[in-house]
CSV table of C-alpha atoms in Angstrom, one decimal:
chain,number,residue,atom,x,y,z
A,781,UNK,CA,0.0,0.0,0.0
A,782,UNK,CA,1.8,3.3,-1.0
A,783,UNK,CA,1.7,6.1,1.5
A,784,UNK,CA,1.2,9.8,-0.4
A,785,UNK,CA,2.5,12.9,1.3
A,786,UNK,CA,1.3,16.2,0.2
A,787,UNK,CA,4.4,18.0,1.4
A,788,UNK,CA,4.7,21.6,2.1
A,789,UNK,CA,1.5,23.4,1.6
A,790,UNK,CA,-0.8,25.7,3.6
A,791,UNK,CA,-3.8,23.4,4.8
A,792,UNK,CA,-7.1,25.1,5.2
A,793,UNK,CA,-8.6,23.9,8.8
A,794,UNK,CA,-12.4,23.6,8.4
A,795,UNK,CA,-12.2,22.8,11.9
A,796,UNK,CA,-10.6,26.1,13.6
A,797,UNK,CA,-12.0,27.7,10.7
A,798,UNK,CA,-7.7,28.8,10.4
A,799,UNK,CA,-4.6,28.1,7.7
A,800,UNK,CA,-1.6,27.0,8.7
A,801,UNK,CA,1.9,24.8,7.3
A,802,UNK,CA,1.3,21.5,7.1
A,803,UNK,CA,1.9,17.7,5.5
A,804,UNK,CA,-1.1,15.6,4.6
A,805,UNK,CA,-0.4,11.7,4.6
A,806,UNK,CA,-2.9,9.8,2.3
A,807,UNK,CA,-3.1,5.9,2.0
A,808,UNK,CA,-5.7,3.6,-0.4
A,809,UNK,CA,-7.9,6.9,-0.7
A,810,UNK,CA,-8.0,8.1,2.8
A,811,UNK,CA,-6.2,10.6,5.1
A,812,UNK,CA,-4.4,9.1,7.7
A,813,UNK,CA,-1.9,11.3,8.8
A,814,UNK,CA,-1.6,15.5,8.9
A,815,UNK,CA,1.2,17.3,10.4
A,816,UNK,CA,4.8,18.4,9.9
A,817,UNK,CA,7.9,16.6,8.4
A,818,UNK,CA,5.8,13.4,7.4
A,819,UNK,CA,7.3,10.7,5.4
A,820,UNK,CA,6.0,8.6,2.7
A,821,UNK,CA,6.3,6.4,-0.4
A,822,UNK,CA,5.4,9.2,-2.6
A,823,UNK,CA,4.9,12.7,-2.8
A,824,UNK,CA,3.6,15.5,-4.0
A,825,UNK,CA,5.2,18.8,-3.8
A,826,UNK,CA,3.0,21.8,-2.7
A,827,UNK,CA,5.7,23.8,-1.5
A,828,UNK,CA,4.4,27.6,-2.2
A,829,UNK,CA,0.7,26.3,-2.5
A,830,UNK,CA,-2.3,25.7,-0.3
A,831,UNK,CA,-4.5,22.9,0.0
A,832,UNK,CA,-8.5,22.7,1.0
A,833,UNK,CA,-11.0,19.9,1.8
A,834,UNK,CA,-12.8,19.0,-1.4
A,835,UNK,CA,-15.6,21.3,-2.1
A,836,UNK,CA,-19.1,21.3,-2.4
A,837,UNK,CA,-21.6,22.5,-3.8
A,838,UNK,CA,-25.3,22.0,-2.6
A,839,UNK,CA,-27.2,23.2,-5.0
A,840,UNK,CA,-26.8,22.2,-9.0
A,841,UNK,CA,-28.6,21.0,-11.6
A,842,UNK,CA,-26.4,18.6,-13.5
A,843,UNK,CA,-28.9,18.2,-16.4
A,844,UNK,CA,-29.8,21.2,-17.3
A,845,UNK,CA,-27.6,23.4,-20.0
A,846,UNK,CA,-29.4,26.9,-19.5
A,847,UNK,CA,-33.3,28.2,-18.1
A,848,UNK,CA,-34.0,29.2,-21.6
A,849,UNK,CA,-37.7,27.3,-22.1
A,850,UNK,CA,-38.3,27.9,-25.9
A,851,UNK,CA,-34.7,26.3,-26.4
A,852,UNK,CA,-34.9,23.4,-23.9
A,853,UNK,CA,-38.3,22.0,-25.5
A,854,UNK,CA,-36.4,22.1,-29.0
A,855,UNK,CA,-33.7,19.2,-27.6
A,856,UNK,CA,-33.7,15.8,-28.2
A,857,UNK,CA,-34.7,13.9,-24.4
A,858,UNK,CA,-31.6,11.9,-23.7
A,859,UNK,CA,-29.3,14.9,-25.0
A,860,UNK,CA,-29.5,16.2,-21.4
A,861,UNK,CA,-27.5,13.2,-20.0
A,862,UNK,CA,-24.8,13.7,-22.4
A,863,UNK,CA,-24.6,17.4,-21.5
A,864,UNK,CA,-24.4,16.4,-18.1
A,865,UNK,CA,-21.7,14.4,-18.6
A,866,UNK,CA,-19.3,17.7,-19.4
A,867,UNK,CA,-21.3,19.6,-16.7
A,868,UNK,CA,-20.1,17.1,-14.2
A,869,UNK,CA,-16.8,17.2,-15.6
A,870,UNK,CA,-16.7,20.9,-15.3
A,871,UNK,CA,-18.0,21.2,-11.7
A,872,UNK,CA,-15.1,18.8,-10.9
A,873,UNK,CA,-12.5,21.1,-12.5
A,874,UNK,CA,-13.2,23.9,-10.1
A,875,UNK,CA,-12.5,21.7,-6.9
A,876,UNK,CA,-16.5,20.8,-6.5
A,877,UNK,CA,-16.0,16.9,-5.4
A,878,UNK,CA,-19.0,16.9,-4.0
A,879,UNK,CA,-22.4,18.1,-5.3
A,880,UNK,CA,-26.1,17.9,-3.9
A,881,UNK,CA,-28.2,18.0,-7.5
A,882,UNK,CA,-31.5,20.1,-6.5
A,883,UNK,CA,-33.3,18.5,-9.8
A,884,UNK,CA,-32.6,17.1,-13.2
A,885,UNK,CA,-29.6,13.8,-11.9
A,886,UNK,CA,-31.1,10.6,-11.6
A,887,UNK,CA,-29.8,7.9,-10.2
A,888,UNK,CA,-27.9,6.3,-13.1
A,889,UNK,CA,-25.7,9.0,-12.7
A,890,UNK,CA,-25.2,8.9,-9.5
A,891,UNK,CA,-24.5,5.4,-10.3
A,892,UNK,CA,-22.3,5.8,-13.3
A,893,UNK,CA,-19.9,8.4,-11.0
A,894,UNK,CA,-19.6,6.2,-8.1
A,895,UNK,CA,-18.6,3.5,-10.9
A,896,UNK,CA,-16.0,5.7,-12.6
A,897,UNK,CA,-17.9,5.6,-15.9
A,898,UNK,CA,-18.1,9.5,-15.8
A,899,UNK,CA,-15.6,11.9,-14.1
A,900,UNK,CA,-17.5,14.2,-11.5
A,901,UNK,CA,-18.8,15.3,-8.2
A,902,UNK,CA,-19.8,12.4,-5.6
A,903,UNK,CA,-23.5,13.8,-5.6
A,904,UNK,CA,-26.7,13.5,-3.6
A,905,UNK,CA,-30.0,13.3,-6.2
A,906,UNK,CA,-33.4,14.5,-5.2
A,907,UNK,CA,-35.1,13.8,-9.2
A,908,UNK,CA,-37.4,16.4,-9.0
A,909,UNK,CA,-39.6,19.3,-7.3
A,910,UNK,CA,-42.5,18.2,-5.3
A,911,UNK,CA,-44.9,21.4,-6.2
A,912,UNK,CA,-48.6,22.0,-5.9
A,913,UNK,CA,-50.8,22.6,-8.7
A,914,UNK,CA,-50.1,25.9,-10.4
A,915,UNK,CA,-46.7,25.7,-8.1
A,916,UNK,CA,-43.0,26.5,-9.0
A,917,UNK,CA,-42.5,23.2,-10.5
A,918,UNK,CA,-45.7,22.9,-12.6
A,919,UNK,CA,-44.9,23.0,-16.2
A,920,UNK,CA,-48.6,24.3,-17.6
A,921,UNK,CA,-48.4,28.0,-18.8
A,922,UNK,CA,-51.2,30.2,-19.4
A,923,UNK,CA,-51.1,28.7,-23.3
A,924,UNK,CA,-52.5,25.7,-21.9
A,925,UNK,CA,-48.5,23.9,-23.2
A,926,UNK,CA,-46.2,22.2,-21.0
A,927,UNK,CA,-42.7,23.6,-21.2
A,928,UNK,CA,-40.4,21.5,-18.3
A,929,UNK,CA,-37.0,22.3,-17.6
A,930,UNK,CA,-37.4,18.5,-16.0
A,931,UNK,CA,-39.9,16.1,-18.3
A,932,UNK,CA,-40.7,13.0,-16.1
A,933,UNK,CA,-39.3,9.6,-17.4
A,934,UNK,CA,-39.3,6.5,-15.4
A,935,UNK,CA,-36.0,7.8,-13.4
A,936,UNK,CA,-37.3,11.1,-12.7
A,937,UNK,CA,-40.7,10.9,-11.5
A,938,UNK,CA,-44.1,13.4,-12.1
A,939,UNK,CA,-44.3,15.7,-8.9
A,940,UNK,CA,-47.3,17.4,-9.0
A,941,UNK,CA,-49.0,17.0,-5.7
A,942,UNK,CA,-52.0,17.9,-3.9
A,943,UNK,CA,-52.7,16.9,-0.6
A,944,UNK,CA,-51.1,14.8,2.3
A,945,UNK,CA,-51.7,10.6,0.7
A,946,UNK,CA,-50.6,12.4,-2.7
A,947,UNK,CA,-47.5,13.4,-1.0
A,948,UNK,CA,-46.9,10.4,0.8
A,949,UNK,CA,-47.2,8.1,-2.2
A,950,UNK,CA,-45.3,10.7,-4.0
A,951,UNK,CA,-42.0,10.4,-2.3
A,952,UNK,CA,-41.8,6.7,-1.4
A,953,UNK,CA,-42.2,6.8,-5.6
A,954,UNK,CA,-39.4,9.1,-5.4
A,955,UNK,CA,-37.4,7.2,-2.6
A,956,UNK,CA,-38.0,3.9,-5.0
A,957,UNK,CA,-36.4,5.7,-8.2
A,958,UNK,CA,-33.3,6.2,-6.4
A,959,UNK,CA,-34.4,10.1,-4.6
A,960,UNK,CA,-31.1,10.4,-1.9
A,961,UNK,CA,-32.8,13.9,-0.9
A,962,UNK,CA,-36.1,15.6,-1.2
A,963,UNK,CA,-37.1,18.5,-2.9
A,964,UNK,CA,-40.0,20.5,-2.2
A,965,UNK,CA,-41.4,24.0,-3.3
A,966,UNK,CA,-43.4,25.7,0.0
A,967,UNK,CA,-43.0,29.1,-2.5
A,968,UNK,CA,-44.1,30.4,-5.9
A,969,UNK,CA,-40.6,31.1,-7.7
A,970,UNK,CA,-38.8,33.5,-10.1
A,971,UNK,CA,-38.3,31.5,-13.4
A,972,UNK,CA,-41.4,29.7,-13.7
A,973,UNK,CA,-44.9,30.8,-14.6
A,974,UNK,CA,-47.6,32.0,-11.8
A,975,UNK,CA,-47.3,33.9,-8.6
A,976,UNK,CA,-43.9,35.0,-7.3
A,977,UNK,CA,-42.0,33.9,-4.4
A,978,UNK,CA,-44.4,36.0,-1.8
A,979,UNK,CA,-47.1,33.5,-1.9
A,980,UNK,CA,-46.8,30.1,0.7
A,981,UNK,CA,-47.3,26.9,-1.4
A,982,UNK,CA,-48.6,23.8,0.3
A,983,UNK,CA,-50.2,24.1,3.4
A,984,UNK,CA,-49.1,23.1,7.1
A,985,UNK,CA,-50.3,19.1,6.9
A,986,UNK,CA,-48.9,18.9,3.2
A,987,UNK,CA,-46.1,20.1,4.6
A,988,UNK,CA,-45.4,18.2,8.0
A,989,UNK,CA,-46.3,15.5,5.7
A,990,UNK,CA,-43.0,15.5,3.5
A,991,UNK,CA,-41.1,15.8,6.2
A,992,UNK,CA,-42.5,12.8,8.2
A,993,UNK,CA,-42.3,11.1,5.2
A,994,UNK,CA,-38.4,11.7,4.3
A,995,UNK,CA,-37.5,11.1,7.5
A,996,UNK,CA,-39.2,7.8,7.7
A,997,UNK,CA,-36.9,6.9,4.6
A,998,UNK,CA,-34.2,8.0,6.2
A,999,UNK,CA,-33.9,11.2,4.2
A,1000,UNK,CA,-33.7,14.8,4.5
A,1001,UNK,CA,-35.9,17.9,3.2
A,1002,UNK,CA,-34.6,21.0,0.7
A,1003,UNK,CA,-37.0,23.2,0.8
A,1004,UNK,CA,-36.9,26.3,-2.8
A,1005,UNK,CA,-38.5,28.6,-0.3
A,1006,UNK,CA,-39.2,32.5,0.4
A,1007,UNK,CA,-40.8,34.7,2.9
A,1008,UNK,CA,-43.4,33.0,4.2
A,1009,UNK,CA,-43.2,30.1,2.7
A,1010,UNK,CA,-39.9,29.4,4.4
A,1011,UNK,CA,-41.2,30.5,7.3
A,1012,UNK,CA,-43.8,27.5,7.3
A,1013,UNK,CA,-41.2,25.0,5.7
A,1014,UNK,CA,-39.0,25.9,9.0
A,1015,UNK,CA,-41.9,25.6,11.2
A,1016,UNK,CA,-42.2,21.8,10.3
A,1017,UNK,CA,-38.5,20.6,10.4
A,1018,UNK,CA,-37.4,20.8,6.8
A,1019,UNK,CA,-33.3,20.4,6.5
A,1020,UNK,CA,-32.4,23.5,4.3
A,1021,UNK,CA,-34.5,27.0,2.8
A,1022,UNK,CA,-32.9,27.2,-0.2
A,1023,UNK,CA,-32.5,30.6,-1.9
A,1024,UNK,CA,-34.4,31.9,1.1
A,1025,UNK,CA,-35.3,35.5,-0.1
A,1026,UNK,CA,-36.7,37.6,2.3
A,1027,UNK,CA,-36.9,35.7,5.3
A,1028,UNK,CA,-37.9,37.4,8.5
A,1029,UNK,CA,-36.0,37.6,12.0
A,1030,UNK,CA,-38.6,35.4,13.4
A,1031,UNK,CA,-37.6,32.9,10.6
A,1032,UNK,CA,-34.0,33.3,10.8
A,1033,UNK,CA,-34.0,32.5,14.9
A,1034,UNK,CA,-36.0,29.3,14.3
A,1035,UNK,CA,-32.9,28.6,11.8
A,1036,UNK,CA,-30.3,29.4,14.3
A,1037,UNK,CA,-32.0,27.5,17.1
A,1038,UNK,CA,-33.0,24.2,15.1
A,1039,UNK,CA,-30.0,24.1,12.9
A,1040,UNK,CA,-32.0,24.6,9.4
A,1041,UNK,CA,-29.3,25.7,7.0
A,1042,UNK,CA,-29.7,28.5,4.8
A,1043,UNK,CA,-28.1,27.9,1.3
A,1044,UNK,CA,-28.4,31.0,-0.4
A,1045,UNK,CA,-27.7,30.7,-4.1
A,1046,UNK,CA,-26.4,34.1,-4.7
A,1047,UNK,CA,-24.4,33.5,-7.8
A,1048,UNK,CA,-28.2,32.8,-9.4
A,1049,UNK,CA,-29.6,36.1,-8.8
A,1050,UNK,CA,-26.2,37.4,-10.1
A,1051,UNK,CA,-26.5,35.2,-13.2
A,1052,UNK,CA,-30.2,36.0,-13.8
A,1053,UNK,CA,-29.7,39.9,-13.6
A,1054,UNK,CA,-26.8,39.6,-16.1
A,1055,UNK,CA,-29.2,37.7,-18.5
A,1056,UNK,CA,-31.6,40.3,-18.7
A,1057,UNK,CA,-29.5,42.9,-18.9
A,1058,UNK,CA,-27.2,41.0,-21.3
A,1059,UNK,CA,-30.3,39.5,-23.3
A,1060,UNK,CA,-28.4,36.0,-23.7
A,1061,UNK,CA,-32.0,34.3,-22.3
A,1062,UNK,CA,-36.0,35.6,-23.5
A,1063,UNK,CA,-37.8,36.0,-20.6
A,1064,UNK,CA,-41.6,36.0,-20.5
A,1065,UNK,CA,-42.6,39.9,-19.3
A,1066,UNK,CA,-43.7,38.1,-16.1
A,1067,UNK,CA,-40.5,36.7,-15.3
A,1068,UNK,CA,-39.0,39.7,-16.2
A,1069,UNK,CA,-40.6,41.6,-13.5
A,1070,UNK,CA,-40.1,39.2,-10.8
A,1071,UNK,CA,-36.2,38.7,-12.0
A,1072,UNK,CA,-36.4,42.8,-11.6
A,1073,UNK,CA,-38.0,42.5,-8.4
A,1074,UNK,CA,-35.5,40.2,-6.8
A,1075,UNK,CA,-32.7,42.0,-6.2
A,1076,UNK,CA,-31.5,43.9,-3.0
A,1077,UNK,CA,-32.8,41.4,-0.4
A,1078,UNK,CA,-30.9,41.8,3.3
A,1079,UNK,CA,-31.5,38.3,4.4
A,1080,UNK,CA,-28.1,36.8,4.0
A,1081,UNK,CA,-26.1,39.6,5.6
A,1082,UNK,CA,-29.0,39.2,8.6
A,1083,UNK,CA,-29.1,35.7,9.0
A,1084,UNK,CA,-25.1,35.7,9.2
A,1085,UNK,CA,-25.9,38.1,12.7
A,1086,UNK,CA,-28.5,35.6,13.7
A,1087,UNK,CA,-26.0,32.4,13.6
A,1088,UNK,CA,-28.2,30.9,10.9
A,1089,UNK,CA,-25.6,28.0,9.8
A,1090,UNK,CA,-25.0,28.2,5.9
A,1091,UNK,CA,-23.9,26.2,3.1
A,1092,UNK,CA,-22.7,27.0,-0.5
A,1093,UNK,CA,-25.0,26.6,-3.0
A,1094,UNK,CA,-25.1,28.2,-6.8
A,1095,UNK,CA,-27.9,26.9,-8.6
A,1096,UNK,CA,-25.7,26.3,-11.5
A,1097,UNK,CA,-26.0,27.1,-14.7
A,1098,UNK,CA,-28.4,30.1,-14.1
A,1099,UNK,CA,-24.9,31.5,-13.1
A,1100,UNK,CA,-22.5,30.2,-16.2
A,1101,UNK,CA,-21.1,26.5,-15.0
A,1102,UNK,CA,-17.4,26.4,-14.0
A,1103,UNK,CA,-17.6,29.3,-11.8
A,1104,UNK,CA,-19.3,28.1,-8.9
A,1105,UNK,CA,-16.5,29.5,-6.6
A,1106,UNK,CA,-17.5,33.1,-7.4
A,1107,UNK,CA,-20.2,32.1,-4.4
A,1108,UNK,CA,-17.8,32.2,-2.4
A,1109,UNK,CA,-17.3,36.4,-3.0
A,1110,UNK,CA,-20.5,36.5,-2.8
A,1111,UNK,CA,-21.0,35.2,0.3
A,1112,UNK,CA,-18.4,37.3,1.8
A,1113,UNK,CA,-20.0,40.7,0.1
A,1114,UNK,CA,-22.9,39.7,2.2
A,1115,UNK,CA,-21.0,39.7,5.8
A,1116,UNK,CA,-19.1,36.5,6.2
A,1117,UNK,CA,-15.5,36.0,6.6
A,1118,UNK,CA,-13.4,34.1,4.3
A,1119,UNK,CA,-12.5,31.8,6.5
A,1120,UNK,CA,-16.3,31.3,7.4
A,1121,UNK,CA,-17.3,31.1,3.5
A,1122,UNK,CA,-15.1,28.3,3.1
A,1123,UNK,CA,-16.2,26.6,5.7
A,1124,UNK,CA,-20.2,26.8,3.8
A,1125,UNK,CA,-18.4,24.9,1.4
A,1126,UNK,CA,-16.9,22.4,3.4
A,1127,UNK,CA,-17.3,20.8,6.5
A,1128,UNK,CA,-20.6,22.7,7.1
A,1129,UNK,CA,-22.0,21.5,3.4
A,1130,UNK,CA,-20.8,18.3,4.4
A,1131,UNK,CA,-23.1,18.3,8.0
A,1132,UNK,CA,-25.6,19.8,6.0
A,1133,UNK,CA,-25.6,16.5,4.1
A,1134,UNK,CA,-24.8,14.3,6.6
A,1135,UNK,CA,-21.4,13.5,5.3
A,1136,UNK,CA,-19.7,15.4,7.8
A,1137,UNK,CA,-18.2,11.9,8.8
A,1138,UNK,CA,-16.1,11.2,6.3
A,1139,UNK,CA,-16.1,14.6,4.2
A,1140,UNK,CA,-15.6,18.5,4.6
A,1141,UNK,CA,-12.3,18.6,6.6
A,1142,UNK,CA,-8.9,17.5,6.3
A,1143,UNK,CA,-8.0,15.2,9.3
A,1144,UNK,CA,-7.4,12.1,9.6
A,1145,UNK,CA,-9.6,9.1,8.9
A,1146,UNK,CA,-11.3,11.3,6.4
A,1147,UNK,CA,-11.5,10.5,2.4
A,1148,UNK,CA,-8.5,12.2,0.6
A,1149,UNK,CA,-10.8,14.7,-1.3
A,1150,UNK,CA,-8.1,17.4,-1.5
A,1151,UNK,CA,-8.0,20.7,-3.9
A,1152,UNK,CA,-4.1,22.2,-4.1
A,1153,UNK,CA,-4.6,25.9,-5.0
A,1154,UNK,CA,-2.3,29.0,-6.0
A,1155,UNK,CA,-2.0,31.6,-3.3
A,1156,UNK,CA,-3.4,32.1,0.3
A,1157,UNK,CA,-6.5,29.6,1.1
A,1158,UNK,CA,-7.8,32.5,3.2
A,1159,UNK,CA,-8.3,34.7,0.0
A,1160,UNK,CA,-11.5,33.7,-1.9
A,1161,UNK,CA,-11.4,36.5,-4.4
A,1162,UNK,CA,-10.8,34.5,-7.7
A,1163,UNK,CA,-10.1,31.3,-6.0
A,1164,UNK,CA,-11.9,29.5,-9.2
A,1165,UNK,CA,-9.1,30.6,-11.5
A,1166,UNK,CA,-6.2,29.1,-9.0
A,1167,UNK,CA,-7.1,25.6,-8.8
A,1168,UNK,CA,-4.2,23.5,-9.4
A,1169,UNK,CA,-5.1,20.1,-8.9
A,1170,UNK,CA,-8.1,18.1,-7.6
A,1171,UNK,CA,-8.1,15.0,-5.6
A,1172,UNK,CA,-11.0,12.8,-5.1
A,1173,UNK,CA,-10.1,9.8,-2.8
A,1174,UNK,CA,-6.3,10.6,-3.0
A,1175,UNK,CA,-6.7,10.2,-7.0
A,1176,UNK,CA,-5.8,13.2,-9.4
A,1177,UNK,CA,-9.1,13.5,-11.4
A,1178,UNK,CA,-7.9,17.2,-12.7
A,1179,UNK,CA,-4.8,18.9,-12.8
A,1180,UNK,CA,-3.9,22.0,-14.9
A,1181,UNK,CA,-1.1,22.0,-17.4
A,1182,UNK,CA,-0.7,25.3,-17.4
């Protein structure tokens, strides 16, 4: 068995939430050793370069290429797996090893990463959107057509739901085809037809429902929620408020108290604002307004004072694929350290997924999911563009030539 050192680099500590010199020993995929003046078999110089836990990201969408409707209904079905492919390849390239896919990833590939068939992210699935009638996730429009970002087919479930038994049928169906996570929508949204993100979606039994339900699986609850309709998701126990525009104190000290992470998905309010100004996507005029609508909100910088645990999330591609590290400045814009915005995309993505075990730090008895970068850990600003190399179970899977 040959014994790795990773010699002479600046480790990032998810733990003290610190940087400091340091060797990291890896053996058969796993960290066993981190310290000073380590020996080994075989090593790799990092002398002048630092090194952080693999990354994640908890909020993706693997399958999907862009939010533009008209030219998504144009594609041919399976083309979305084959794009996926180079998205997962991509995500990979930025030090992402680990990725929680929010809608679109099936279990096949899931499956085909674990197997090494495709290069990519270790993910979590959740299939699809559990939505109400007329909810985020419903694909009728006023035109009486169906235009879906996410078509059904027999590895990705129908979620339209009404009622408590609907909901519990629905995700044991989801739990069958493979679902590691659940999605739910307890808000209207931004990019989808009907009301806006002010309006609560499901009500309080449909609600405590999922969440029963998932947890009876053995699975957690991501909630696309705003306003008050995070407000109820929190009320009942749900794991995450993604997005989470708009939230309330009241809301955000439920958070802190029960440990409900916030995943905040700023890059995608970035990357819609730059499309409409841009023009690269055609919005409906509806969309338009609530894209317009959107911006400004305080809630990340106030749920940071609150002690509101968070986790990196980008919603990739609304903001382009490959830079999901530019979260990471936006996180920090909105009142967290750098230190502490790594951390949202390490070891407190990992707890947020309950991989905390095994993932998010470097220490020993850990998988070797390292990411050797140019520069000082501590500094975020363009840390997407200083990647080096990335590691997943002590294994290069992407190392620039450059």
């Amino acid at each position: 068995m040959t014994r790795t050192v990773f010699r002479g680099a600046t480790l990032y500590d998810a733990t003290s939430r610190s940087a400091d010199a340091a060797d990291v020993a890896v053996e058969n995929g796993w960290i066993t050793d981190v310290g000073t003046g380590l020996d080994g078999d075989a090593e790799v110089d990092c002398a002048g370069r630092a090194i952080l836990p693999g990354l994640f990201d908890c909020h993706v969408h693997l399958t999907m290429s862009s939010v533009d409707l008209l030219d998504a209904v144009q594609q041919p079905f399976s083309l979305q797996f084959y794009e996926a492919a180079g998205h997962m390849a991509r995500t990979l390239a930025t030090g992402v090893t680990t990725v929680r896919d929010a809608g679109g990833a099936d279990l096949g590939m899931r499956v085909a990463q674990e197997r090494g068939l495709v290069p990519g992210p270790r993910m979590q699935v959740s299939l699809n959107m559990l939505s109400q009638t007329g909810g985020h996730g419903d694909p009728w429009w006023p035109s009486t057509c169906a235009l879906d970002l996410l078509p059904p087919h027999p590895g990705r479930p129908p979620v339209i739901v009404d009622g408590p038994e609907e909901i519990r049928r629905k995700i044991r169906e989801l739990v069958r085809a493979g679902a590691d996570v659940i999605k739910v929508a307890t808000s209207g949204g931004v990019v989808s037809s009907g009301p806006g993100p002010e309006l609560v979606h499901f009500r309080d039994d449909e609600i405590a429902m999922m969440v029963t339900e998932a947890a009876a699986a053995g699975r957690f609850v991501m909630a696309h929620a705003h306003g008050a309709g995070a407000k109820a998701a929190v009320r009942h126990g749900v794991r995450s408020i993604e997005h989470g525009n708009q939230l309330d104190d009241e809301t955000l000290e439920w958070m802190a108290e029960r440990r409900i992470w916030l995943v905040p998905t700023l890059s995608a309010g970035l990357g819609l604002r730059q499309s409409l100004e841009d023009g690269s996507t055609v919005y409906p005029s509806e969309i338009r307004d609530k894209i317009e609508q959107s911006h400004g909100d305080d809630t990340v910088r106030r749920a940071v004072a609150a002690g509101v645990p968070i986790a990196m999330g980008t919603d990739a591609p609304i903001y382009p694929r490959g830079e999901n590290l530019l979260e990471l400045e936006l996180l920090v814009d909105k009142g967290l350290s750098p230190a502490d915005a790594l951390h949202a995309a390490t070891l407190s993505a990992a707890e947020l997924m309950g991989l905390d075990a095994t993932l998010g730090s470097i220490e020993p008895g850990k998988r070797a999911d390292l990411v050797v970068v140019d520069g000082d850990p501590l500094d975020v600003v363009g840390l997407g563009k200083r990647v080096r190399a990335v590691y997943q179970d002590g294994r290069a899977v992407h190392v620039r030539d450059d």
